[in-house]
Amino acid sequence: MNARATIDETPFAKEGPQPLVRSIPPGSPYPVSALGPLRAAVEAVQMQTQAPVAIPAQSALAVASLAVQGFANVETLGGVRPLSLYALTVARSGERKSACDAPFMEALREHEREQDKAGIAEKQRWENEHTIWKASHDRIVNDAKKPKGTDSAAAVANLQALGPEPQAPPSTDRTVTEPTFEGLTKLFAFGQPSLGLFSDEGGQFLGGHAMNSENRQKSLAAFNDLWQGNPIRRTRSGDGHFTLYGRRLAVHLMVQPTVARTFMADPLAVDTGFLPRFLICEPTSTIGTRLHENERTDVAAIAAFGNRLRSILAVPMPMDPETRELQPQCLPLSAGARMLLVKYHNSVERAQAGGGDMTHITGTASKTAEQAARIAGVLSLWGNLRVNEVSEATMAGAIELARFYLLEASRLADAALVSKDIDEAETLRRWLLDKWPEHEVMVRDVVQRGPNALRESPKARAALALLEKHGCLVRLEPGAVIREMARTEAWAIVREGAAKT
């Protein structure tokens, strides 16, 4: 059979075209034993929901971070840092993300409702005081404006005697779900200095106003500053300039895999260091294995978590009474804890060298030792708010957790790149089937007339090779005549549904 005869026939791969799928290797088991004082509650929620244990673990860590981040900073190898944790949980619909989150959030929601109810009387008292103050203030000012009224010096003295405008009681909210950074700043200014951005529909935040093309870069930089413990500086024409010191933010976003892929493949999120600040995991699904008879309930363990959270929330955070700036203590590392952390840091640093396992995620790898210290600090204070140092045992567990998250970040970073390649190949496949009139295709065809994203030879060739691998194209022998010319490289397009010859 000559080359011309070969390309005239509709070609088939041996088993026909195979679907383009994102091949993601499974992750390591979650090291639940390393969670220390959080372990019992996490295992209880996992048994109750039969979800992957990493999902309740993420919720527990995030809530614990919110609870204790106002009380202490932790010593790290790079200096003193906040206890704030940013968590990103990737799981598809039906994975029981909300069911895992609810038991850990219940006591926090109750606290917010109780504080809001208790603040009604305080708010009414402030409204009365403010009404009286404003009436007195306006009377003094109006008298000074009259032709024969109070002279300016006396008016100033009267205003000084009146005193400053009564300030409204701070908001009692401790959590937000989909804020703009401007809105978050206002809540920090007039509310609690320790907040949590928690959402079981995290895609709404990542795709919302704060992360649109206009606001994305400044929002990413602002959230990075908060993670670092830097002050919030804001300058607006209407509000003027002000700086807020001593604010803390914990984050837990639960997102669908498609949202996560886009986020993890976003160069801006990676290059600004926003993504590397997250503890990321995408556990293997348990859908299809969650039989009712296997459900177990440990009411005591879940109740103990709620009671511990209530007891921490009841303790006033150390802060300046006027500015509400947090004044956390410094939690040092014990000698043994520091030794373990140095060893872990050095091992990860070596893995970032050329040819190492972590060269593709140096941003995340460079922060993993600090993440370990933060996790250790959270676990330490959750166990005892008065703890005076991070123990060696707690640090060992925190390092095990940090290593798990680092390996997950490495695995999912690879998946994000695979996802991008697959998406481009799928775009080309659809273009070939729907818009390309010929039976064969060459690299130059794609570069000159194909989808805009593939009009570069390396990208076009990579997409064609991936389609060939999946049986959507069949590579022709060099010298095959196509459009009246012999070609060195070309592929025949497999048309689904054609009869096999």
Tab-separated table of C-alpha atoms in Angstrom, residues 32-484:
chain	number	residue	atom	x	y	z
A	32	VAL	CA	-3.656	12.123	61.071
A	33	SER	CA	-1.570	10.815	63.974
A	34	ALA	CA	0.540	13.997	63.744
A	35	LEU	CA	-2.433	16.250	64.623
A	36	GLY	CA	-1.884	15.819	68.353
A	37	PRO	CA	-4.765	17.425	70.300
A	38	LEU	CA	-6.879	17.731	67.124
A	39	ARG	CA	-6.648	14.066	66.148
A	40	ALA	CA	-9.608	12.680	68.096
A	41	ALA	CA	-12.076	15.220	66.721
A	42	VAL	CA	-10.797	14.827	63.161
A	43	GLU	CA	-11.119	11.053	63.295
A	44	ALA	CA	-14.594	11.384	64.819
A	45	VAL	CA	-15.807	13.613	61.986
A	46	GLN	CA	-14.195	11.327	59.427
A	47	MET	CA	-15.961	8.274	60.859
A	48	GLN	CA	-19.245	10.143	60.916
A	49	THR	CA	-19.020	11.454	57.328
A	50	GLN	CA	-16.758	8.752	55.811
A	51	ALA	CA	-15.115	11.522	53.817
A	52	PRO	CA	-11.355	11.526	53.187
A	53	VAL	CA	-9.700	12.292	56.517
A	54	ALA	CA	-7.754	15.204	55.014
A	55	ILE	CA	-10.980	17.220	54.645
A	56	PRO	CA	-11.898	17.378	58.365
A	57	ALA	CA	-8.196	17.763	59.172
A	58	GLN	CA	-8.029	20.925	57.078
A	59	SER	CA	-11.125	22.315	58.790
A	60	ALA	CA	-9.794	21.551	62.256
A	61	LEU	CA	-6.412	23.157	61.595
A	62	ALA	CA	-7.977	26.283	60.106
A	63	VAL	CA	-10.432	26.763	62.976
A	64	ALA	CA	-7.676	26.158	65.527
A	65	SER	CA	-5.509	28.741	63.768
A	66	LEU	CA	-8.300	31.317	63.949
A	67	ALA	CA	-8.849	30.555	67.631
A	68	VAL	CA	-5.224	31.002	68.761
A	69	GLN	CA	-3.620	33.395	66.236
A	70	GLY	CA	-4.458	36.430	68.343
A	71	PHE	CA	-2.580	35.155	71.388
A	72	ALA	CA	0.913	34.399	70.131
A	73	ASN	CA	3.448	34.505	67.349
A	74	VAL	CA	5.886	31.656	66.931
A	75	GLU	CA	9.630	31.566	66.556
A	76	THR	CA	10.772	30.318	63.155
A	77	LEU	CA	14.188	29.987	61.560
A	78	GLY	CA	13.539	33.284	59.793
A	79	GLY	CA	12.247	35.255	62.764
A	80	VAL	CA	8.992	35.573	64.677
A	81	ARG	CA	5.881	34.863	62.580
A	82	PRO	CA	2.081	34.755	63.073
A	83	LEU	CA	0.187	31.544	63.732
A	84	SER	CA	-2.130	32.245	60.794
A	85	LEU	CA	-2.657	29.320	58.427
A	86	TYR	CA	-4.027	29.477	54.880
A	87	ALA	CA	-5.642	26.170	53.816
A	88	LEU	CA	-6.976	25.091	50.413
A	89	THR	CA	-8.998	21.870	50.228
A	90	VAL	CA	-9.692	20.474	46.755
A	91	ALA	CA	-12.616	18.059	46.479
A	92	ARG	CA	-15.413	17.545	44.009
A	93	SER	CA	-19.114	17.935	44.661
A	94	GLY	CA	-20.526	15.196	46.870
A	95	GLU	CA	-17.310	14.718	48.846
A	96	ARG	CA	-19.079	15.999	52.008
A	97	LYS	CA	-16.919	19.095	52.429
A	98	SER	CA	-19.676	21.034	54.209
A	99	ALA	CA	-20.545	18.081	56.431
A	100	CYS	CA	-16.904	17.884	57.529
A	101	ASP	CA	-16.641	21.611	58.140
A	102	ALA	CA	-19.846	22.082	60.124
A	103	PRO	CA	-18.892	20.273	63.372
A	104	PHE	CA	-15.710	22.341	63.705
A	105	MET	CA	-17.489	25.608	62.942
A	106	GLU	CA	-20.509	25.010	65.189
A	107	ALA	CA	-19.047	26.428	68.410
A	108	LEU	CA	-17.636	29.407	66.502
A	109	ARG	CA	-21.047	30.167	64.986
A	110	GLU	CA	-22.634	29.884	68.416
A	111	HIS	CA	-20.048	32.289	69.818
A	112	GLU	CA	-20.751	34.834	67.078
A	113	ARG	CA	-24.521	34.632	67.710
A	114	GLU	CA	-24.095	34.971	71.467
A	115	GLN	CA	-21.759	37.939	71.117
A	116	ASP	CA	-24.104	39.604	68.654
A	117	LYS	CA	-27.042	39.132	71.004
A	118	ALA	CA	-25.067	40.383	73.989
A	119	GLY	CA	-24.003	43.446	72.012
A	120	ILE	CA	-27.550	44.662	71.386
A	121	ALA	CA	-27.706	46.509	74.709
A	122	GLU	CA	-24.217	47.959	74.202
A	123	LYS	CA	-25.144	49.176	70.728
A	124	GLN	CA	-28.328	50.824	72.065
A	125	ARG	CA	-26.316	52.558	74.785
A	126	TRP	CA	-23.824	53.818	72.188
A	127	GLU	CA	-26.625	55.128	69.967
A	128	ASN	CA	-28.041	57.099	72.904
A	129	GLU	CA	-24.634	58.477	73.874
A	130	HIS	CA	-23.890	59.378	70.267
A	131	THR	CA	-27.241	61.173	69.884
A	132	ILE	CA	-26.545	63.300	72.976
A	133	TRP	CA	-22.959	63.968	71.909
A	134	LYS	CA	-23.954	64.997	68.385
A	135	ALA	CA	-26.671	67.325	69.667
A	136	SER	CA	-24.178	69.006	72.023
A	137	HIS	CA	-21.529	69.176	69.289
A	138	ASP	CA	-23.930	70.758	66.797
A	139	ARG	CA	-25.136	73.294	69.376
A	140	ILE	CA	-21.573	74.423	70.139
A	141	VAL	CA	-20.734	74.744	66.445
A	142	ASN	CA	-23.968	76.562	65.603
A	143	ASP	CA	-23.494	79.012	68.461
A	144	ALA	CA	-20.014	79.825	67.191
A	145	LYS	CA	-21.430	80.597	63.740
A	146	LYS	CA	-23.902	83.217	65.034
A	147	PRO	CA	-22.897	86.893	64.687
A	148	LYS	CA	-23.011	87.439	68.429
A	149	GLY	CA	-22.441	83.857	69.436
A	150	THR	CA	-19.614	82.135	71.259
A	151	ASP	CA	-16.152	83.269	70.171
A	152	SER	CA	-13.918	80.712	68.484
A	153	ALA	CA	-11.599	80.200	71.458
A	154	ALA	CA	-14.531	79.470	73.754
A	155	ALA	CA	-16.070	77.177	71.137
A	156	VAL	CA	-12.845	75.184	70.871
A	157	ALA	CA	-12.698	74.898	74.646
A	158	ASN	CA	-16.293	73.711	74.741
A	159	LEU	CA	-15.594	71.087	72.066
A	160	GLN	CA	-12.562	69.871	73.969
A	161	ALA	CA	-14.627	69.655	77.133
A	162	LEU	CA	-17.280	67.700	75.234
A	163	GLY	CA	-14.727	65.069	74.364
A	164	PRO	CA	-14.288	62.824	71.306
A	165	GLU	CA	-17.163	61.302	69.402
A	166	PRO	CA	-18.287	58.041	71.047
A	167	GLN	CA	-17.098	55.091	69.021
A	168	ALA	CA	-19.495	52.361	67.985
A	169	PRO	CA	-18.924	48.987	69.644
A	170	PRO	CA	-16.783	46.736	67.472
A	171	SER	CA	-18.383	44.142	65.242
A	172	THR	CA	-18.514	40.729	66.875
A	173	ASP	CA	-18.122	38.815	63.587
A	174	ARG	CA	-15.115	36.510	63.497
A	175	THR	CA	-15.543	35.100	59.989
A	176	VAL	CA	-16.201	36.252	56.428
A	177	THR	CA	-16.892	34.220	53.301
A	178	GLU	CA	-16.473	36.366	50.178
A	179	PRO	CA	-14.948	39.746	51.054
A	180	THR	CA	-13.286	42.375	48.958
A	181	PHE	CA	-10.058	43.413	50.575
A	182	GLU	CA	-11.518	46.878	51.169
A	183	GLY	CA	-14.411	45.289	53.029
A	184	LEU	CA	-12.047	43.106	55.019
A	185	THR	CA	-9.983	46.172	55.931
A	186	LYS	CA	-13.068	47.968	57.254
A	187	LEU	CA	-13.993	44.940	59.321
A	188	PHE	CA	-10.473	44.872	60.766
A	189	ALA	CA	-10.748	48.599	61.515
A	190	PHE	CA	-14.133	48.452	63.244
A	191	GLY	CA	-14.328	44.840	64.357
A	192	GLN	CA	-12.231	42.011	65.688
A	193	PRO	CA	-8.460	42.073	65.064
A	194	SER	CA	-8.435	38.296	64.448
A	195	LEU	CA	-10.622	37.049	61.601
A	196	GLY	CA	-11.160	33.952	59.483
A	197	LEU	CA	-11.952	33.800	55.766
A	198	PHE	CA	-13.792	30.485	55.600
A	199	SER	CA	-15.862	29.190	52.705
A	200	ASP	CA	-17.021	25.735	51.631
A	201	GLU	CA	-17.660	27.332	48.222
A	202	GLY	CA	-14.232	28.885	47.860
A	203	GLY	CA	-14.649	29.284	44.124
A	204	GLN	CA	-16.963	32.204	44.832
A	205	PHE	CA	-14.087	34.037	46.509
A	206	LEU	CA	-11.426	33.069	43.961
A	207	GLY	CA	-13.772	34.101	41.155
A	208	GLY	CA	-15.260	37.091	42.952
A	209	HIS	CA	-14.668	40.829	42.976
A	210	ALA	CA	-11.498	40.684	45.057
A	211	MET	CA	-9.846	38.402	42.510
A	212	ASN	CA	-11.068	39.890	39.242
A	213	SER	CA	-8.547	41.170	36.713
A	214	GLU	CA	-8.684	44.717	38.070
A	215	ASN	CA	-8.192	43.856	41.743
A	216	ARG	CA	-6.283	40.577	41.577
A	217	GLN	CA	-2.722	41.780	41.961
A	218	LYS	CA	-3.380	44.180	44.824
A	219	SER	CA	-5.554	41.611	46.620
A	220	LEU	CA	-2.877	38.925	46.356
A	221	ALA	CA	-0.253	41.320	47.714
A	222	ALA	CA	-2.546	42.368	50.561
A	223	PHE	CA	-3.320	38.787	51.615
A	224	ASN	CA	0.394	38.005	51.484
A	225	ASP	CA	1.052	40.898	53.862
A	226	LEU	CA	-1.569	39.633	56.288
A	227	TRP	CA	-0.070	36.131	56.284
A	228	GLN	CA	3.292	37.705	57.036
A	229	GLY	CA	1.849	39.797	59.883
A	230	ASN	CA	2.564	43.125	58.173
A	231	PRO	CA	0.361	46.155	58.894
A	232	ILE	CA	-2.529	47.043	56.602
A	233	ARG	CA	-1.919	50.407	54.932
A	234	ARG	CA	-4.783	52.021	53.086
A	235	THR	CA	-5.003	55.316	51.215
A	236	ARG	CA	-8.298	56.349	49.617
A	237	SER	CA	-9.614	59.750	48.583
A	238	GLY	CA	-12.744	59.353	50.694
A	239	ASP	CA	-11.221	57.659	53.740
A	240	GLY	CA	-7.821	59.329	53.800
A	241	HIS	CA	-4.796	57.339	54.936
A	242	PHE	CA	-4.652	54.980	57.866
A	243	THR	CA	-2.598	52.028	59.041
A	244	LEU	CA	-3.833	49.030	61.019
A	245	TYR	CA	-1.270	47.133	63.046
A	246	GLY	CA	-1.573	43.758	64.720
A	247	ARG	CA	-4.278	42.117	62.601
A	248	ARG	CA	-4.455	38.384	61.851
A	249	LEU	CA	-6.297	36.330	59.227
A	250	ALA	CA	-6.800	32.561	58.965
A	251	VAL	CA	-8.105	31.182	55.654
A	252	HIS	CA	-9.791	27.952	54.599
A	253	LEU	CA	-11.179	27.669	51.084
A	254	MET	CA	-12.865	24.502	49.862
A	255	VAL	CA	-12.928	24.371	46.066
A	256	GLN	CA	-13.867	22.139	43.161
A	257	PRO	CA	-10.971	20.554	41.214
A	258	THR	CA	-11.658	22.635	38.087
A	259	VAL	CA	-11.408	25.835	40.118
A	260	ALA	CA	-8.257	24.599	41.821
A	261	ARG	CA	-6.563	23.722	38.521
A	262	THR	CA	-7.123	27.223	37.187
A	263	PHE	CA	-5.901	28.785	40.434
A	264	MET	CA	-2.795	26.603	40.673
A	265	ALA	CA	-1.890	27.237	37.036
A	266	ASP	CA	-2.221	31.015	37.429
A	267	PRO	CA	1.294	32.513	37.113
A	268	LEU	CA	0.304	35.575	39.142
A	269	ALA	CA	-0.918	33.474	42.085
A	270	VAL	CA	2.301	31.471	41.993
A	271	ASP	CA	4.801	34.237	41.285
A	272	THR	CA	3.424	36.624	43.922
A	273	GLY	CA	3.819	33.904	46.544
A	274	PHE	CA	0.084	33.737	47.284
A	275	LEU	CA	-0.398	30.097	46.316
A	276	PRO	CA	2.811	28.930	48.088
A	277	ARG	CA	1.397	30.250	51.362
A	278	PHE	CA	-1.428	27.685	51.298
A	279	LEU	CA	-1.537	24.248	52.844
A	280	ILE	CA	-3.043	22.418	49.870
A	281	CYS	CA	-4.480	18.938	49.576
A	282	GLU	CA	-6.671	16.979	47.173
A	283	PRO	CA	-7.433	13.653	48.846
A	284	THR	CA	-8.505	10.515	47.027
A	285	SER	CA	-12.288	10.352	46.799
A	286	THR	CA	-14.266	8.007	49.038
A	287	ILE	CA	-17.468	8.343	46.995
A	288	GLY	CA	-18.909	4.905	46.379
A	289	THR	CA	-17.495	3.375	49.554
A	290	ARG	CA	-19.476	5.282	52.203
A	291	LEU	CA	-21.913	2.576	53.253
A	292	HIS	CA	-24.386	3.543	55.947
A	293	GLU	CA	-23.571	0.564	58.146
A	294	ASN	CA	-19.979	1.757	58.377
A	295	GLU	CA	-20.885	5.113	59.926
A	296	ARG	CA	-19.615	5.661	63.452
A	297	THR	CA	-20.335	8.533	65.806
A	298	ASP	CA	-18.025	9.755	68.554
A	299	VAL	CA	-20.083	12.496	70.152
A	300	ALA	CA	-17.626	12.994	72.996
A	301	ALA	CA	-14.644	13.794	70.758
A	302	ILE	CA	-16.598	16.326	68.698
A	303	ALA	CA	-18.064	17.888	71.843
A	304	ALA	CA	-14.594	18.152	73.383
A	305	PHE	CA	-13.391	20.116	70.340
A	306	GLY	CA	-16.343	22.492	70.631
A	307	ASN	CA	-15.781	22.980	74.348
A	308	ARG	CA	-12.099	23.715	73.821
A	309	LEU	CA	-12.930	26.234	71.108
A	310	ARG	CA	-15.488	27.970	73.341
A	311	SER	CA	-12.996	28.200	76.189
A	312	ILE	CA	-10.395	29.850	73.931
A	313	LEU	CA	-12.895	32.267	72.401
A	314	ALA	CA	-13.968	33.292	75.908
A	315	VAL	CA	-10.439	34.478	76.752
A	316	PRO	CA	-9.881	38.154	75.826
A	317	MET	CA	-7.161	38.541	73.226
A	318	PRO	CA	-4.198	40.715	74.288
A	319	MET	CA	-4.680	44.033	72.506
A	320	ASP	CA	-4.354	47.786	72.818
A	321	PRO	CA	-7.758	49.011	74.105
A	322	GLU	CA	-7.773	52.085	71.850
A	323	THR	CA	-6.348	50.824	68.549
A	324	ARG	CA	-7.362	47.165	69.018
A	325	GLU	CA	-3.881	46.204	67.868
A	326	LEU	CA	-3.072	42.663	68.913
A	327	GLN	CA	-0.139	42.294	71.293
A	328	PRO	CA	0.677	38.589	71.071
A	329	GLN	CA	3.418	36.903	73.053
A	330	CYS	CA	6.310	35.158	71.346
A	331	LEU	CA	6.247	31.370	71.543
A	332	PRO	CA	9.848	30.110	71.341
A	333	LEU	CA	11.051	26.748	70.098
A	334	SER	CA	12.607	24.324	72.514
A	335	ALA	CA	16.163	23.256	71.699
A	336	GLY	CA	14.930	19.902	70.444
A	337	ALA	CA	12.195	21.475	68.327
A	338	ARG	CA	14.648	23.875	66.748
A	339	MET	CA	17.083	21.074	65.948
A	340	LEU	CA	14.348	19.104	64.158
A	341	LEU	CA	13.234	22.176	62.223
A	342	VAL	CA	16.782	22.956	61.064
A	343	LYS	CA	17.209	19.392	59.858
A	344	TYR	CA	13.929	19.549	57.940
A	345	HIS	CA	14.772	22.921	56.427
A	346	ASN	CA	18.154	21.685	55.214
A	347	SER	CA	16.719	18.564	53.597
A	348	VAL	CA	14.109	20.578	51.673
A	349	GLU	CA	16.656	23.221	50.710
A	350	ARG	CA	18.869	20.565	49.123
A	351	ALA	CA	15.861	19.214	47.210
A	352	GLN	CA	15.456	22.627	45.553
A	353	ALA	CA	18.878	22.488	43.914
A	354	GLY	CA	19.150	21.755	40.205
A	355	GLY	CA	17.768	18.321	39.456
A	356	GLY	CA	16.121	18.049	42.876
A	357	ASP	CA	12.555	16.946	43.563
A	358	MET	CA	11.387	20.431	44.531
A	359	THR	CA	12.875	22.586	41.788
A	360	HIS	CA	9.411	23.161	40.264
A	361	ILE	CA	7.858	24.532	43.474
A	362	THR	CA	10.629	26.507	45.138
A	363	GLY	CA	8.137	29.088	46.423
A	364	THR	CA	6.240	26.476	48.429
A	365	ALA	CA	9.351	24.536	49.408
A	366	SER	CA	11.042	27.665	50.746
A	367	LYS	CA	8.126	28.231	53.133
A	368	THR	CA	7.597	24.691	54.361
A	369	ALA	CA	9.850	25.004	57.432
A	370	GLU	CA	7.958	28.135	58.456
A	371	GLN	CA	4.674	26.304	57.863
A	372	ALA	CA	5.885	23.561	60.182
A	373	ALA	CA	6.647	26.123	62.892
A	374	ARG	CA	3.236	27.759	62.454
A	375	ILE	CA	1.436	24.411	62.662
A	376	ALA	CA	3.461	23.511	65.749
A	377	GLY	CA	2.498	26.815	67.351
A	378	VAL	CA	-1.194	26.273	66.622
A	379	LEU	CA	-1.142	22.762	68.058
A	380	SER	CA	0.774	23.960	71.120
A	381	LEU	CA	-1.659	26.751	71.991
A	382	TRP	CA	-4.688	24.637	71.218
A	383	GLY	CA	-3.448	22.262	73.879
A	384	ASN	CA	-2.564	25.039	76.341
A	385	LEU	CA	-2.847	28.812	75.838
A	386	ARG	CA	-0.206	29.295	78.524
A	387	VAL	CA	2.376	26.978	76.963
A	388	ASN	CA	5.865	28.499	77.185
A	389	GLU	CA	7.581	26.786	74.232
A	390	VAL	CA	7.063	24.425	71.308
A	391	SER	CA	8.073	20.949	72.377
A	392	GLU	CA	10.170	18.561	70.319
A	393	ALA	CA	7.266	16.099	70.067
A	394	THR	CA	4.875	18.760	68.782
A	395	MET	CA	7.431	19.936	66.229
A	396	ALA	CA	7.969	16.370	65.017
A	397	GLY	CA	4.249	16.072	64.284
A	398	ALA	CA	4.114	19.503	62.653
A	399	ILE	CA	7.034	18.626	60.368
A	400	GLU	CA	5.257	15.439	59.320
A	401	LEU	CA	2.200	17.521	58.433
A	402	ALA	CA	4.259	20.162	56.623
A	403	ARG	CA	6.021	17.441	54.608
A	404	PHE	CA	2.656	15.990	53.597
A	405	TYR	CA	1.461	19.402	52.378
A	406	LEU	CA	4.714	19.983	50.506
A	407	LEU	CA	4.394	16.654	48.688
A	408	GLU	CA	0.761	17.457	47.890
A	409	ALA	CA	1.794	20.839	46.498
A	410	SER	CA	4.418	19.123	44.341
A	411	ARG	CA	1.937	16.541	43.067
A	412	LEU	CA	-0.774	19.102	42.338
A	413	ALA	CA	1.641	21.521	40.675
A	414	ASP	CA	2.475	18.743	38.233
A	415	ALA	CA	-1.248	18.109	37.792
A	416	ALA	CA	-1.865	21.785	37.037
A	417	LEU	CA	0.727	21.657	34.261
A	418	VAL	CA	-0.787	18.432	32.918
A	419	SER	CA	-4.202	20.062	33.071
A	420	LYS	CA	-3.021	22.974	30.957
A	421	ASP	CA	-1.512	20.634	28.351
A	422	ILE	CA	-4.691	18.542	28.262
A	423	ASP	CA	-6.878	21.626	27.895
A	424	GLU	CA	-4.798	22.870	24.974
A	425	ALA	CA	-4.876	19.458	23.309
A	426	GLU	CA	-8.645	19.267	23.757
A	427	THR	CA	-9.012	22.739	22.219
A	428	LEU	CA	-6.998	21.566	19.221
A	429	ARG	CA	-8.998	18.321	18.925
A	430	ARG	CA	-12.271	20.209	18.766
A	431	TRP	CA	-10.843	22.665	16.240
A	432	LEU	CA	-9.642	19.827	14.008
A	433	LEU	CA	-13.027	18.105	14.091
A	434	ASP	CA	-15.199	21.197	13.794
A	435	LYS	CA	-13.249	23.716	11.740
A	436	TRP	CA	-10.394	22.017	9.892
A	437	PRO	CA	-11.596	20.809	6.452
A	438	GLU	CA	-8.653	18.533	5.602
A	439	HIS	CA	-8.086	14.873	6.532
A	440	GLU	CA	-4.480	15.524	7.560
A	441	VAL	CA	-2.773	18.168	9.651
A	442	MET	CA	0.771	19.476	10.020
A	443	VAL	CA	2.425	21.683	12.626
A	444	ARG	CA	2.411	24.623	10.211
A	445	ASP	CA	-1.384	24.285	9.807
A	446	VAL	CA	-1.911	24.714	13.527
A	447	VAL	CA	0.592	27.574	13.830
A	448	GLN	CA	-0.874	29.490	10.900
A	449	ARG	CA	-4.574	28.780	11.234
A	450	GLY	CA	-5.227	26.957	14.507
A	451	PRO	CA	-6.456	28.164	17.932
A	452	ASN	CA	-4.713	31.345	19.071
A	453	ALA	CA	-3.188	29.694	22.141
A	454	LEU	CA	-1.321	27.211	19.926
A	455	ARG	CA	0.161	29.465	17.286
A	456	GLU	CA	3.711	28.720	18.333
A	457	SER	CA	5.526	25.666	17.000
A	458	PRO	CA	6.484	24.115	20.400
A	459	LYS	CA	2.924	24.428	21.722
A	460	ALA	CA	1.385	23.142	18.506
A	461	ARG	CA	3.748	20.152	18.318
A	462	ALA	CA	3.128	19.293	21.995
A	463	ALA	CA	-0.640	19.337	21.512
A	464	LEU	CA	-0.397	17.229	18.357
A	465	ALA	CA	1.822	14.692	20.128
A	466	LEU	CA	-0.668	14.432	22.998
A	467	LEU	CA	-3.531	13.845	20.565
A	468	GLU	CA	-1.448	11.179	18.858
A	469	LYS	CA	-0.818	9.496	22.206
A	470	HIS	CA	-4.568	9.359	22.833
A	471	GLY	CA	-5.355	7.939	19.389
A	472	CYS	CA	-6.983	11.096	18.056
A	473	LEU	CA	-4.283	11.391	15.398
A	474	VAL	CA	-2.181	8.848	13.516
A	475	ARG	CA	1.340	9.851	12.572
A	476	LEU	CA	2.059	9.332	8.863
A	477	GLU	CA	5.306	7.997	7.509
A	478	PRO	CA	7.849	10.597	6.335
A	479	GLY	CA	7.336	11.338	2.673
A	480	ALA	CA	3.566	10.936	2.723
A	481	VAL	CA	2.012	13.101	-0.013
A	482	ILE	CA	-0.319	15.684	1.404
A	483	ARG	CA	-1.793	18.450	-0.715
A	484	GLU	CA	0.382	17.366	-3.619
